[in-house]
PDB file of N, CA and C in Angstrom:
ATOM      1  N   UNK A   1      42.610   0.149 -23.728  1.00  0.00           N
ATOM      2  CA  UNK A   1      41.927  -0.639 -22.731  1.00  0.00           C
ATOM      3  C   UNK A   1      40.741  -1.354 -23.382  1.00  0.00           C
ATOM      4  N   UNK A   2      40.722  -2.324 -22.896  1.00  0.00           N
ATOM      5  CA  UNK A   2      39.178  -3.412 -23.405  1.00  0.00           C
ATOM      6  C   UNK A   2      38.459  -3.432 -22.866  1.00  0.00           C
ATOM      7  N   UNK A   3      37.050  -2.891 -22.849  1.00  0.00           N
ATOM      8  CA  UNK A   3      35.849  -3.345 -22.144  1.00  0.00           C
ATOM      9  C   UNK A   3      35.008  -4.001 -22.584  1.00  0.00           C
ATOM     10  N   UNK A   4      33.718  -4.942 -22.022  1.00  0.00           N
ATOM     11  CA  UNK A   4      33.077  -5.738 -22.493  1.00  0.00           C
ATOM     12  C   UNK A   4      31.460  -4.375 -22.274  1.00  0.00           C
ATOM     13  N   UNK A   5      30.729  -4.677 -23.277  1.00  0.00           N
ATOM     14  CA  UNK A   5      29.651  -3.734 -23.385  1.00  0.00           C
ATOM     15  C   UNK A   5      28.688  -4.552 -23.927  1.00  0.00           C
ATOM     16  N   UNK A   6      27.721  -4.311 -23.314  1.00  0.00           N
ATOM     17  CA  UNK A   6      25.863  -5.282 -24.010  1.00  0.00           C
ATOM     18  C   UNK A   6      25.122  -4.494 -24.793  1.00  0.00           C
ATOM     19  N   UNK A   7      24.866  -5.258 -25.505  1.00  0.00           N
ATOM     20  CA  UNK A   7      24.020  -4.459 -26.357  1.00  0.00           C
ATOM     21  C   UNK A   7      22.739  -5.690 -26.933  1.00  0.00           C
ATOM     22  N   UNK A   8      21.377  -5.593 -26.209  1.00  0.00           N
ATOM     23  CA  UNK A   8      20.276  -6.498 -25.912  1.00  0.00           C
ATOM     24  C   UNK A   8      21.415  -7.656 -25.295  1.00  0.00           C
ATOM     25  N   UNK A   9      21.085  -8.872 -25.789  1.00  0.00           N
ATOM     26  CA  UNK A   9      21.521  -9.615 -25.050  1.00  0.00           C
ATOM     27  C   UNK A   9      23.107 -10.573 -25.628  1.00  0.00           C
ATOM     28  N   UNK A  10      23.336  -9.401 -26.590  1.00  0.00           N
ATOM     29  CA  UNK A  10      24.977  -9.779 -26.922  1.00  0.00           C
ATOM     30  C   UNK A  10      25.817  -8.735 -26.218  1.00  0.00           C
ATOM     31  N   UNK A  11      26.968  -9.554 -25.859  1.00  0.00           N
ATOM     32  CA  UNK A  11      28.064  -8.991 -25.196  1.00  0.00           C
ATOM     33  C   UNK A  11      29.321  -8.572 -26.084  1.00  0.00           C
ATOM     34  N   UNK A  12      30.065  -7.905 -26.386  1.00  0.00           N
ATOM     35  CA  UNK A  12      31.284  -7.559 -27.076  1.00  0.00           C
ATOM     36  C   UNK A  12      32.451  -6.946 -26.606  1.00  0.00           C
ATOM     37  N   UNK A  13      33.543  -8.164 -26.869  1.00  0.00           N
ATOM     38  CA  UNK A  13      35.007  -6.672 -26.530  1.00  0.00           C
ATOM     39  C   UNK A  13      34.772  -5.720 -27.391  1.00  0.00           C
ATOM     40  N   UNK A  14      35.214  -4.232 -26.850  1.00  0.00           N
ATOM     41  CA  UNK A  14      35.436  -3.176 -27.167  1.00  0.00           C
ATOM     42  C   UNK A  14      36.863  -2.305 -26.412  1.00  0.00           C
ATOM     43  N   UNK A  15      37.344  -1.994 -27.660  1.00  0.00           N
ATOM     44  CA  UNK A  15      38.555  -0.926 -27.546  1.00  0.00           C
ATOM     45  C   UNK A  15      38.165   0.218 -27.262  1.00  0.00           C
ATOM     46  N   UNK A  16      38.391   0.549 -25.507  1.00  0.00           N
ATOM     47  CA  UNK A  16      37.981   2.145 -24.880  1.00  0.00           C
ATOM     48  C   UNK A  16      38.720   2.924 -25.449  1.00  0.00           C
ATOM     49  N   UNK A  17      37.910   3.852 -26.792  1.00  0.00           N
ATOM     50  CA  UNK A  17      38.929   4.816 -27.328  1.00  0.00           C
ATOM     51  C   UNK A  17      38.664   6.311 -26.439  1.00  0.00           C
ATOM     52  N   UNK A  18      39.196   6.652 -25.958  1.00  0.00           N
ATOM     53  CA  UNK A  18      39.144   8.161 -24.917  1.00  0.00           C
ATOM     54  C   UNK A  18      39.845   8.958 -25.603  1.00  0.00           C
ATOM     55  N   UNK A  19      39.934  10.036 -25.475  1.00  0.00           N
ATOM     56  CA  UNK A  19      41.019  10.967 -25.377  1.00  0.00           C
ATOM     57  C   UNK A  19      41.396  11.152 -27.201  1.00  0.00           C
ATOM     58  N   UNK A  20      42.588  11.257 -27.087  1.00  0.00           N
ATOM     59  CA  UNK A  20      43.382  11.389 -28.445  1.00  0.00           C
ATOM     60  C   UNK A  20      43.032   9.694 -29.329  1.00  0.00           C
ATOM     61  N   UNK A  21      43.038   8.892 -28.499  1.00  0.00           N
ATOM     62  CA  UNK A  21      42.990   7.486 -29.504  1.00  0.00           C
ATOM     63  C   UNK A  21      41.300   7.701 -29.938  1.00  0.00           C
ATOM     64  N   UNK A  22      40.410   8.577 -29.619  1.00  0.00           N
ATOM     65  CA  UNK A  22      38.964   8.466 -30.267  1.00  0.00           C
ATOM     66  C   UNK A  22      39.637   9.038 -31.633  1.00  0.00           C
ATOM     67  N   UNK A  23      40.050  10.062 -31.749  1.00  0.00           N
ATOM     68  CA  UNK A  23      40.437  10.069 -33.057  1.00  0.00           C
ATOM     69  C   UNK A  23      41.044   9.888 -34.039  1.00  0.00           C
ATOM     70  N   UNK A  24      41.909   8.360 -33.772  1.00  0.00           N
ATOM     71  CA  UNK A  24      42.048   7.286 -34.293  1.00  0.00           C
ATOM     72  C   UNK A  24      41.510   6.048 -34.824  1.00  0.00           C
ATOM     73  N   UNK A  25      40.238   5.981 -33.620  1.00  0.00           N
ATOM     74  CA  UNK A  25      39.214   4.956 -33.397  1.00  0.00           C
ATOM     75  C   UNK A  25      39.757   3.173 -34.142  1.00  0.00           C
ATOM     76  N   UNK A  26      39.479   2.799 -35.135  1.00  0.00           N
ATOM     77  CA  UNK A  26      39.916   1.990 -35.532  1.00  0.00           C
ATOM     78  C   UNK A  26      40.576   2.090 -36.701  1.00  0.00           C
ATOM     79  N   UNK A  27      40.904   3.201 -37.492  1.00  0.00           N
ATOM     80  CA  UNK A  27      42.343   2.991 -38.386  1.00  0.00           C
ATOM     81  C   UNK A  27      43.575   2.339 -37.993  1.00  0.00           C
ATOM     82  N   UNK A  28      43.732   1.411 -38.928  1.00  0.00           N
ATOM     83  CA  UNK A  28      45.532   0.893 -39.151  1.00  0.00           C
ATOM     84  C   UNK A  28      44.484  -0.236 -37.956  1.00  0.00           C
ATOM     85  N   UNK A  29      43.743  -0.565 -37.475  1.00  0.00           N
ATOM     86  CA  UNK A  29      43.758  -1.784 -36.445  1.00  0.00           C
ATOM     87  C   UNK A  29      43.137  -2.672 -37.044  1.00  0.00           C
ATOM     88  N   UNK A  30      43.526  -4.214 -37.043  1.00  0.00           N
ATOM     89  CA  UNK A  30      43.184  -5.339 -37.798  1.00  0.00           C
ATOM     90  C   UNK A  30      42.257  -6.085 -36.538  1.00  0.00           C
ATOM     91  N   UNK A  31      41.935  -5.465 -35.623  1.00  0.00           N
ATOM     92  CA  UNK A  31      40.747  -5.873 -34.559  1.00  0.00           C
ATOM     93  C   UNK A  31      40.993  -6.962 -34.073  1.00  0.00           C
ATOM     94  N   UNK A  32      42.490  -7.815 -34.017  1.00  0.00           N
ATOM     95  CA  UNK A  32      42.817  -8.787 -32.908  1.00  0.00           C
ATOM     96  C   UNK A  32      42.067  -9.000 -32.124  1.00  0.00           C
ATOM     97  N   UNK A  33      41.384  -9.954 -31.691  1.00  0.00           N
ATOM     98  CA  UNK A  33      40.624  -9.757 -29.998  1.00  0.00           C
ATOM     99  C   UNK A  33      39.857  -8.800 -29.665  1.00  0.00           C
ATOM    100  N   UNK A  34      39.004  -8.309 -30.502  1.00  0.00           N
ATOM    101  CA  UNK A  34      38.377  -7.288 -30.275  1.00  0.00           C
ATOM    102  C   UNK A  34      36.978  -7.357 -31.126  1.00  0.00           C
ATOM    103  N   UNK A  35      35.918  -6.574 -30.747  1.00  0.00           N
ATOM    104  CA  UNK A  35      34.727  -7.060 -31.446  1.00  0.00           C
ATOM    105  C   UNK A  35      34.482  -5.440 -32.192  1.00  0.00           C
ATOM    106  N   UNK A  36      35.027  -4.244 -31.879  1.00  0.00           N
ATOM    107  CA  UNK A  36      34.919  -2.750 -32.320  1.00  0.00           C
ATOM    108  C   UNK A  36      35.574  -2.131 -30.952  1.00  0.00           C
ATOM    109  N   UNK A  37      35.113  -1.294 -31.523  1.00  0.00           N
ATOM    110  CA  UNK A  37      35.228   0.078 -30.311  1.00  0.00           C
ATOM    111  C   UNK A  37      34.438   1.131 -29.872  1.00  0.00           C
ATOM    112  N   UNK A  38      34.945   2.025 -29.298  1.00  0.00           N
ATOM    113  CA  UNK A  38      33.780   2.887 -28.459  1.00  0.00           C
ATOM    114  C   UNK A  38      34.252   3.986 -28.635  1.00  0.00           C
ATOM    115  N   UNK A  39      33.826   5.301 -29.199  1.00  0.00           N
ATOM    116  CA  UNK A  39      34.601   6.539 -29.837  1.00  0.00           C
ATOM    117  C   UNK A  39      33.640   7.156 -29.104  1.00  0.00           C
ATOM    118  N   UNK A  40      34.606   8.794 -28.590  1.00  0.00           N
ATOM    119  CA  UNK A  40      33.718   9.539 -27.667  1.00  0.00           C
ATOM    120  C   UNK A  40      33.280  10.920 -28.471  1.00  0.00           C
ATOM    121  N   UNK A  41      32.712  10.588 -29.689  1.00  0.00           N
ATOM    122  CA  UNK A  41      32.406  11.547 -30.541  1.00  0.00           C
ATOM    123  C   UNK A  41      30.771  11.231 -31.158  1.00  0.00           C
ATOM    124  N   UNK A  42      30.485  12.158 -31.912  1.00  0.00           N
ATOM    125  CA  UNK A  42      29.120  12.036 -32.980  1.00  0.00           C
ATOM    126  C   UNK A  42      29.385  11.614 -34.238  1.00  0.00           C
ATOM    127  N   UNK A  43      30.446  11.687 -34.741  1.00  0.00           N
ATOM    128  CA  UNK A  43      30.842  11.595 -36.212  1.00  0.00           C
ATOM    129  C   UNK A  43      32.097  10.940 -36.491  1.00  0.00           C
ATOM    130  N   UNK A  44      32.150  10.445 -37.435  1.00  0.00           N
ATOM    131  CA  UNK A  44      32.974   9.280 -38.029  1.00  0.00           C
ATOM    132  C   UNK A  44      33.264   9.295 -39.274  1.00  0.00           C
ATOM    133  N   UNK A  45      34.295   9.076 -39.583  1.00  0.00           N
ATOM    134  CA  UNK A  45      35.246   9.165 -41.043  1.00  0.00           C
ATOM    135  C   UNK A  45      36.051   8.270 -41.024  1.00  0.00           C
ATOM    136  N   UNK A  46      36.144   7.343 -42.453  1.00  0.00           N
ATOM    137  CA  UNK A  46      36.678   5.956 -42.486  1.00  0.00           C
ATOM    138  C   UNK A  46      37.482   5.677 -43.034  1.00  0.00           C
ATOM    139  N   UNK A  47      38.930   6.636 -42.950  1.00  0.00           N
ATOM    140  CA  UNK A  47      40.068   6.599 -43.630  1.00  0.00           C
ATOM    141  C   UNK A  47      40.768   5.595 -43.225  1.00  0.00           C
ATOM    142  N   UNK A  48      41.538   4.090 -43.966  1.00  0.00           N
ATOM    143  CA  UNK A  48      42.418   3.318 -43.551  1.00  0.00           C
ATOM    144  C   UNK A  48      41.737   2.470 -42.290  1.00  0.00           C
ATOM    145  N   UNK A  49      40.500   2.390 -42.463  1.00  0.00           N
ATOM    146  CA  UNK A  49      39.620   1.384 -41.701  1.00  0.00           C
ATOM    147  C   UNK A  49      39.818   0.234 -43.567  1.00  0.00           C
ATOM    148  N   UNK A  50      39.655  -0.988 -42.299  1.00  0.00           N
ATOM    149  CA  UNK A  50      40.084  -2.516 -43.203  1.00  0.00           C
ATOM    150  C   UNK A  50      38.737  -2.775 -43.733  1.00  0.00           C
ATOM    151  N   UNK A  51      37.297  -2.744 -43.364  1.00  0.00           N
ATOM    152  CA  UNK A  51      36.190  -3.368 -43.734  1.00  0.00           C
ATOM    153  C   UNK A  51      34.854  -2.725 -43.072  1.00  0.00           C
ATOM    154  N   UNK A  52      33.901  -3.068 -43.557  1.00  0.00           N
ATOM    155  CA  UNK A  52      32.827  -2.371 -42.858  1.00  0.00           C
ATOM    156  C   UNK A  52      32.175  -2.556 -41.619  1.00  0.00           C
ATOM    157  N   UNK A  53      31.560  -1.412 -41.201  1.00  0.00           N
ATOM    158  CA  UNK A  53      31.544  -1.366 -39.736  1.00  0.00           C
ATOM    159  C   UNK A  53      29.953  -0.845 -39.715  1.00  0.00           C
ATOM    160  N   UNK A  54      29.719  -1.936 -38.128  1.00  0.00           N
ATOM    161  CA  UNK A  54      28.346  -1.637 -37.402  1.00  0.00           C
ATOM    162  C   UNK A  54      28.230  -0.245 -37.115  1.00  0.00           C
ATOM    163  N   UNK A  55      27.837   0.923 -36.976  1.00  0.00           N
ATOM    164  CA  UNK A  55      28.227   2.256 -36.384  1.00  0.00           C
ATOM    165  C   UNK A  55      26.834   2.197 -35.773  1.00  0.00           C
ATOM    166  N   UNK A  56      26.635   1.975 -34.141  1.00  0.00           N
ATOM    167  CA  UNK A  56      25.851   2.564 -33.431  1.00  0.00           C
ATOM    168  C   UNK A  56      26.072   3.800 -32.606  1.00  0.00           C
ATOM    169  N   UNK A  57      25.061   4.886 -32.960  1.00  0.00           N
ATOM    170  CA  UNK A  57      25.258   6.235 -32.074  1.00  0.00           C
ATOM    171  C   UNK A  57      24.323   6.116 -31.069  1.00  0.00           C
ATOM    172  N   UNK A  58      25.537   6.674 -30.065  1.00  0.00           N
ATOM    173  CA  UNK A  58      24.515   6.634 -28.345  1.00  0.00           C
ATOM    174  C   UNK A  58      24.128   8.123 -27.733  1.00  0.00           C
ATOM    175  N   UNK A  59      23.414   7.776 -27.239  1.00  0.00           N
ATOM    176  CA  UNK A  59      23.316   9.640 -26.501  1.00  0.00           C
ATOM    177  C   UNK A  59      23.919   9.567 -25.459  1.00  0.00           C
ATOM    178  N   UNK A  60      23.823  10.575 -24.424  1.00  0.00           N
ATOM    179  CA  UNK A  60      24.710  10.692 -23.768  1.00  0.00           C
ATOM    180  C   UNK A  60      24.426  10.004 -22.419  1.00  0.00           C
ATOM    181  N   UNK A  61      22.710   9.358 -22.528  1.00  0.00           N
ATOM    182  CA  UNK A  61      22.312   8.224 -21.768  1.00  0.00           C
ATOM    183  C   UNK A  61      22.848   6.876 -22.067  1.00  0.00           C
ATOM    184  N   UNK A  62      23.725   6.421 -22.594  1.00  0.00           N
ATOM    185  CA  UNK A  62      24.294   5.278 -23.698  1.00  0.00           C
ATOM    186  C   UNK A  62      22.987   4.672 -24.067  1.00  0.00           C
ATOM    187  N   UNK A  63      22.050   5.437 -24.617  1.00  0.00           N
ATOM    188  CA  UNK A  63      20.693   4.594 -25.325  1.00  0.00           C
ATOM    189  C   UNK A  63      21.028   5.219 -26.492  1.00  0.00           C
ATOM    190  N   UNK A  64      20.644   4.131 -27.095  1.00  0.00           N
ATOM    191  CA  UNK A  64      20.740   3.785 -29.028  1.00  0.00           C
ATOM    192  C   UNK A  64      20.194   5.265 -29.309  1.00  0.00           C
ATOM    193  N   UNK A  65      20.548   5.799 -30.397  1.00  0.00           N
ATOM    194  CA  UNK A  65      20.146   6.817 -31.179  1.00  0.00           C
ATOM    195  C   UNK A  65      20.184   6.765 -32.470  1.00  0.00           C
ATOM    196  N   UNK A  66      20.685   5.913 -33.373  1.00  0.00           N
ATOM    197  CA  UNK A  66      20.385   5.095 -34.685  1.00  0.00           C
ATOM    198  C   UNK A  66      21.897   4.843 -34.640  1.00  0.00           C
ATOM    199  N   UNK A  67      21.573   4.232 -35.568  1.00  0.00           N
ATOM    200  CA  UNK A  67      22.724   3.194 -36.715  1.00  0.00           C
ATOM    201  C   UNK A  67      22.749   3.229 -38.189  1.00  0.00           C
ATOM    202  N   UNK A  68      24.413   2.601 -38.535  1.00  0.00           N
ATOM    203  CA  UNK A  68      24.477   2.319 -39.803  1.00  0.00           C
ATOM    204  C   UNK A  68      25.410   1.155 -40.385  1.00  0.00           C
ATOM    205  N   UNK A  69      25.294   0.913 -41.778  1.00  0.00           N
ATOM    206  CA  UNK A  69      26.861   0.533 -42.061  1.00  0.00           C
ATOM    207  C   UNK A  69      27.147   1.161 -42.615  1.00  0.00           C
ATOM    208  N   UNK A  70      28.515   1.141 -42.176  1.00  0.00           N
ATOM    209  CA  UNK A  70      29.993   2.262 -42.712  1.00  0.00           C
ATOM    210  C   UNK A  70      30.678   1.656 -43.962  1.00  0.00           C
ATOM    211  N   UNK A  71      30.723   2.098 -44.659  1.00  0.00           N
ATOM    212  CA  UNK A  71      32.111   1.827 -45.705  1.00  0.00           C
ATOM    213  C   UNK A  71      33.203   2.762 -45.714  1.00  0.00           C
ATOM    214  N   UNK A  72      34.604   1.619 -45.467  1.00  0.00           N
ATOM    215  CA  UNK A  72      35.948   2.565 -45.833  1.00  0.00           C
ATOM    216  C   UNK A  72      35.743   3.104 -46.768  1.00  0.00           C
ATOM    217  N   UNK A  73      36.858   4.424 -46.997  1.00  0.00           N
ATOM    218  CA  UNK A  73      36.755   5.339 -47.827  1.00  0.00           C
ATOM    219  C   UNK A  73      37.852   4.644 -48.693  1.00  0.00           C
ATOM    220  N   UNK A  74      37.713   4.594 -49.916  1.00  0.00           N
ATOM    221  CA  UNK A  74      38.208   4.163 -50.839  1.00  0.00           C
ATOM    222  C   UNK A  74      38.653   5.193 -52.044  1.00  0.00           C
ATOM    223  N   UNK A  75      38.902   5.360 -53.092  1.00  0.00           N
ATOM    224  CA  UNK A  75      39.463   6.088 -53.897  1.00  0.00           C
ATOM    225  C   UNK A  75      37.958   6.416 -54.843  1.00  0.00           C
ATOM    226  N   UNK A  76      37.309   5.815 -54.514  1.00  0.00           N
ATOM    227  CA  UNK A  76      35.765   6.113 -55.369  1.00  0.00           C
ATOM    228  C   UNK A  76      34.948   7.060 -54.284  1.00  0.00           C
ATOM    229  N   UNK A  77      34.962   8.282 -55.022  1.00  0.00           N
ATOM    230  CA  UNK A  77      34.623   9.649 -54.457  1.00  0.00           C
ATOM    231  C   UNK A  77      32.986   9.005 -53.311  1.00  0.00           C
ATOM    232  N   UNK A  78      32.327   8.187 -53.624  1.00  0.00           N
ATOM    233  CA  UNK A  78      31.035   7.935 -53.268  1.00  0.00           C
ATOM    234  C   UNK A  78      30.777   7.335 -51.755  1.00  0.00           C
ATOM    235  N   UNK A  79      32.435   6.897 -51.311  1.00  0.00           N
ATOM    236  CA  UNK A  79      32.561   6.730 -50.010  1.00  0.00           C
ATOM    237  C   UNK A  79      33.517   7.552 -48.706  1.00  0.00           C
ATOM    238  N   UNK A  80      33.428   9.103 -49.832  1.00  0.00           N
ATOM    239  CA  UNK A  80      34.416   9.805 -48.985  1.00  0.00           C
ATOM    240  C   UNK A  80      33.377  10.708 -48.607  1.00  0.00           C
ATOM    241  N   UNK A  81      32.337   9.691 -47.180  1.00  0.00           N
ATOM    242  CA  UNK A  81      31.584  10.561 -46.765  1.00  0.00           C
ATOM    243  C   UNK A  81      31.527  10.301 -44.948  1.00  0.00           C
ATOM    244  N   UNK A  82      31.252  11.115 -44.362  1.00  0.00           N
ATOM    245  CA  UNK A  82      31.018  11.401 -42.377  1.00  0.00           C
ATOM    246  C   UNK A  82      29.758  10.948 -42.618  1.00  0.00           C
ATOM    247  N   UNK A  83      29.930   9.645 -41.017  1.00  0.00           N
ATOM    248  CA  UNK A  83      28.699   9.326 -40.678  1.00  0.00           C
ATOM    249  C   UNK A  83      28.434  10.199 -39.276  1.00  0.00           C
ATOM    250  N   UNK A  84      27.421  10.840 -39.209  1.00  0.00           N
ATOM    251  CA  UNK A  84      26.821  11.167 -38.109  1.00  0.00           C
ATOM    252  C   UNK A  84      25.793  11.481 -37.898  1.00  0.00           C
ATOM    253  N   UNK A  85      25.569  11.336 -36.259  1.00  0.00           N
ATOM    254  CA  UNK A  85      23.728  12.169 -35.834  1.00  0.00           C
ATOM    255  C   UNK A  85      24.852  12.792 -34.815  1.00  0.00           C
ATOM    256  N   UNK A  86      23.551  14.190 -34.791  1.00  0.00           N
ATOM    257  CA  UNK A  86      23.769  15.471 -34.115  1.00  0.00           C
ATOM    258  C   UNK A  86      23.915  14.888 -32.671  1.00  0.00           C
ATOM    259  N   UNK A  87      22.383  14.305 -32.325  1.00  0.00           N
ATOM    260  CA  UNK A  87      21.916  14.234 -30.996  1.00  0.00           C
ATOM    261  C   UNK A  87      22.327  12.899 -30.008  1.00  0.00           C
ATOM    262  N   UNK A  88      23.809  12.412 -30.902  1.00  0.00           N
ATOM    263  CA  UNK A  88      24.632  11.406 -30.380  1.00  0.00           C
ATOM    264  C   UNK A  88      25.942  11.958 -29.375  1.00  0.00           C
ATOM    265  N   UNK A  89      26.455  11.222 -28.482  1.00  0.00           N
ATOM    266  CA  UNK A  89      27.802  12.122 -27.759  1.00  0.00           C
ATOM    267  C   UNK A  89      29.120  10.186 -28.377  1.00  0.00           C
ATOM    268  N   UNK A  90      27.933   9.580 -28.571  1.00  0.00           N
ATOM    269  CA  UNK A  90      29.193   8.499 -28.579  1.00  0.00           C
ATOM    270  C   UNK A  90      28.867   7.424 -30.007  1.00  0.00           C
ATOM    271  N   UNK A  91      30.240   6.882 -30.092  1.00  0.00           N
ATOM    272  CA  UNK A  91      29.903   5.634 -31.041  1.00  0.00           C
ATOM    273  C   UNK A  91      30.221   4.547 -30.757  1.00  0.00           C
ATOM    274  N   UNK A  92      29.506   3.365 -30.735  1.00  0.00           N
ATOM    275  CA  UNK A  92      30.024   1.830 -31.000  1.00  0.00           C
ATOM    276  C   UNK A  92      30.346   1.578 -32.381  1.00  0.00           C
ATOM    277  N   UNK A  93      31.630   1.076 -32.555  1.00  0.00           N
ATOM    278  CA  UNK A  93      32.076   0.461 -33.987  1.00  0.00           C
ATOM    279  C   UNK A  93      31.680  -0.791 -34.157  1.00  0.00           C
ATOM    280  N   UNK A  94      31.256  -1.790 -34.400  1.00  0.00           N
ATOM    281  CA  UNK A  94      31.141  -3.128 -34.121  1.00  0.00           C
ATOM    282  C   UNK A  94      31.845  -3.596 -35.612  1.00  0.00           C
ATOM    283  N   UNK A  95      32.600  -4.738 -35.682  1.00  0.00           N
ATOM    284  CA  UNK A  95      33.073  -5.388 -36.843  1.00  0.00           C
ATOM    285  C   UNK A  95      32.431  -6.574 -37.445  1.00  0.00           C
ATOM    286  N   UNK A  96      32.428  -7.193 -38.252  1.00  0.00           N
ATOM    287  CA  UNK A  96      31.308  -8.116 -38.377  1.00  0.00           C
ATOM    288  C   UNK A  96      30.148  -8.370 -38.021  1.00  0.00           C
ATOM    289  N   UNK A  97      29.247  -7.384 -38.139  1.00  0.00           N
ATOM    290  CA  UNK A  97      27.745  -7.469 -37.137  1.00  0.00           C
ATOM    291  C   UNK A  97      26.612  -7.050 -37.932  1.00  0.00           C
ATOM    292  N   UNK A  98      25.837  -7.612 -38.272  1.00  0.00           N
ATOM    293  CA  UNK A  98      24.647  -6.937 -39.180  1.00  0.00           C
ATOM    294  C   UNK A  98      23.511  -7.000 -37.453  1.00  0.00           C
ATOM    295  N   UNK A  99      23.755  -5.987 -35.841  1.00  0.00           N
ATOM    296  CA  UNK A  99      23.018  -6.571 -35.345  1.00  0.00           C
ATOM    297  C   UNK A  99      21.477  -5.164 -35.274  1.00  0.00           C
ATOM    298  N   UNK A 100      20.992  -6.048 -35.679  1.00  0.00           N
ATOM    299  CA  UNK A 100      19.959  -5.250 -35.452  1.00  0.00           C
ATOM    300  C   UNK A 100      18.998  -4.197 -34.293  1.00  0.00           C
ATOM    301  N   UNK A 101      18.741  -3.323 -34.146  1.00  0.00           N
ATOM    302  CA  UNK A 101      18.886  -2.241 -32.813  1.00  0.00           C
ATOM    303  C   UNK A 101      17.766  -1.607 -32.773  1.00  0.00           C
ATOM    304  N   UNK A 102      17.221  -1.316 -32.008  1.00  0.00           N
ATOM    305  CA  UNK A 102      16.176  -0.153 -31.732  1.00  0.00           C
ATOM    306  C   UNK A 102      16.421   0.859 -30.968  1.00  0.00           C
ATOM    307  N   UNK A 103      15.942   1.879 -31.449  1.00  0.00           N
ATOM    308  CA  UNK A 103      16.545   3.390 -30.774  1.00  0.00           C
ATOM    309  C   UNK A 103      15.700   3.357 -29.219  1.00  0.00           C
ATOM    310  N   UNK A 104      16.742   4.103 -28.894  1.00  0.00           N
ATOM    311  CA  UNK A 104      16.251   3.625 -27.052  1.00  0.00           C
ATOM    312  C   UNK A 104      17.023   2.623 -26.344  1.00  0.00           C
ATOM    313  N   UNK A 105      17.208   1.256 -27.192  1.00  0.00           N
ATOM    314  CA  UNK A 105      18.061   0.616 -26.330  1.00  0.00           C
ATOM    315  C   UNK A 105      19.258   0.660 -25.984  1.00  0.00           C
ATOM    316  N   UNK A 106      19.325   0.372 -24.443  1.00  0.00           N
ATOM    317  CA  UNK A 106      20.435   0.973 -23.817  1.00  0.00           C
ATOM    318  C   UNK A 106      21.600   0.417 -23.734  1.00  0.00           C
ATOM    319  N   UNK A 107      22.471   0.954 -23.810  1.00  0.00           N
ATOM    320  CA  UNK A 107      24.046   0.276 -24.147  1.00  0.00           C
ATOM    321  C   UNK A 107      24.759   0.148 -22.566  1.00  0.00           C
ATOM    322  N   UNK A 108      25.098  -1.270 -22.318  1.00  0.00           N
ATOM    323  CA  UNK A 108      25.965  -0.830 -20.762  1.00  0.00           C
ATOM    324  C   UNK A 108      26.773  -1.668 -20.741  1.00  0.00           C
ATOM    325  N   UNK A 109      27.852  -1.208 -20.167  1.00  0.00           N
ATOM    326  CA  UNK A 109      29.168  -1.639 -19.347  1.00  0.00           C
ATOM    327  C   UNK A 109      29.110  -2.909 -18.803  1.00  0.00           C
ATOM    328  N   UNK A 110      29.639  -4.097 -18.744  1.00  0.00           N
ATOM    329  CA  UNK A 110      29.679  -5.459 -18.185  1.00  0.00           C
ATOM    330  C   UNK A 110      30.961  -5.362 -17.257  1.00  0.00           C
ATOM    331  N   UNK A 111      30.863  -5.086 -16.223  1.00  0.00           N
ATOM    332  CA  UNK A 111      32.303  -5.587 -15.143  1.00  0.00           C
ATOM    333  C   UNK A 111      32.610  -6.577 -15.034  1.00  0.00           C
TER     334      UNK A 111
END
């Protein structure tokens, strides 16, 4: 499922990953029509992801709790590493995005 989600005053499709597809999140997906996704976890591992990724962690208020960029894991031991914060319940993936964030700000749903 696709939802549109704000984050300050940009909007983005996002792939609602729930269930069993969070722990898929975006492996094997070439992000057609899509701006990232939304994983219902704290932590992240970047096996067979295509390129690097925005990783914002939310709490369980969907307010920012930091960020990073991700690199796929590649065959060079130095990127076979988990991104996470403890005191996160969720992630935004974003694809192409250097966007810049402050902790606190709140992530919401666009109907």
């Amino acid at each position: 499922m696709i939802v549109k989600i704000k984050v300050d005053k940009r909007t983005f499709k996002i792939k609602d990953c729930k269930g069993l597809s969070s722990l898929r999140g975006l492996m094997f997906d070439d992000l057609e029509g899509k701006d990232g996704a939304l994983i219902y976890a704290n932590s992240i591992w970047m096996p067979f992801v295509r390129r690097d990724l925005n990783l914002i962690f939310l709490d369980e208020k969907m307010r920012i709790a930091g960020n990073c960029i991700a690199s796929p894991v590649t065959f060079n031991p130095k990127t076979w590493k988990i991104y996470k914060i403890d005191k996160a319940k969720y992630c935004l993936e974003l694809k192409d995005c250097k966007l810049k964030v402050n902790e606190k700000t709140k992530v919401r749903l666009v109907r």
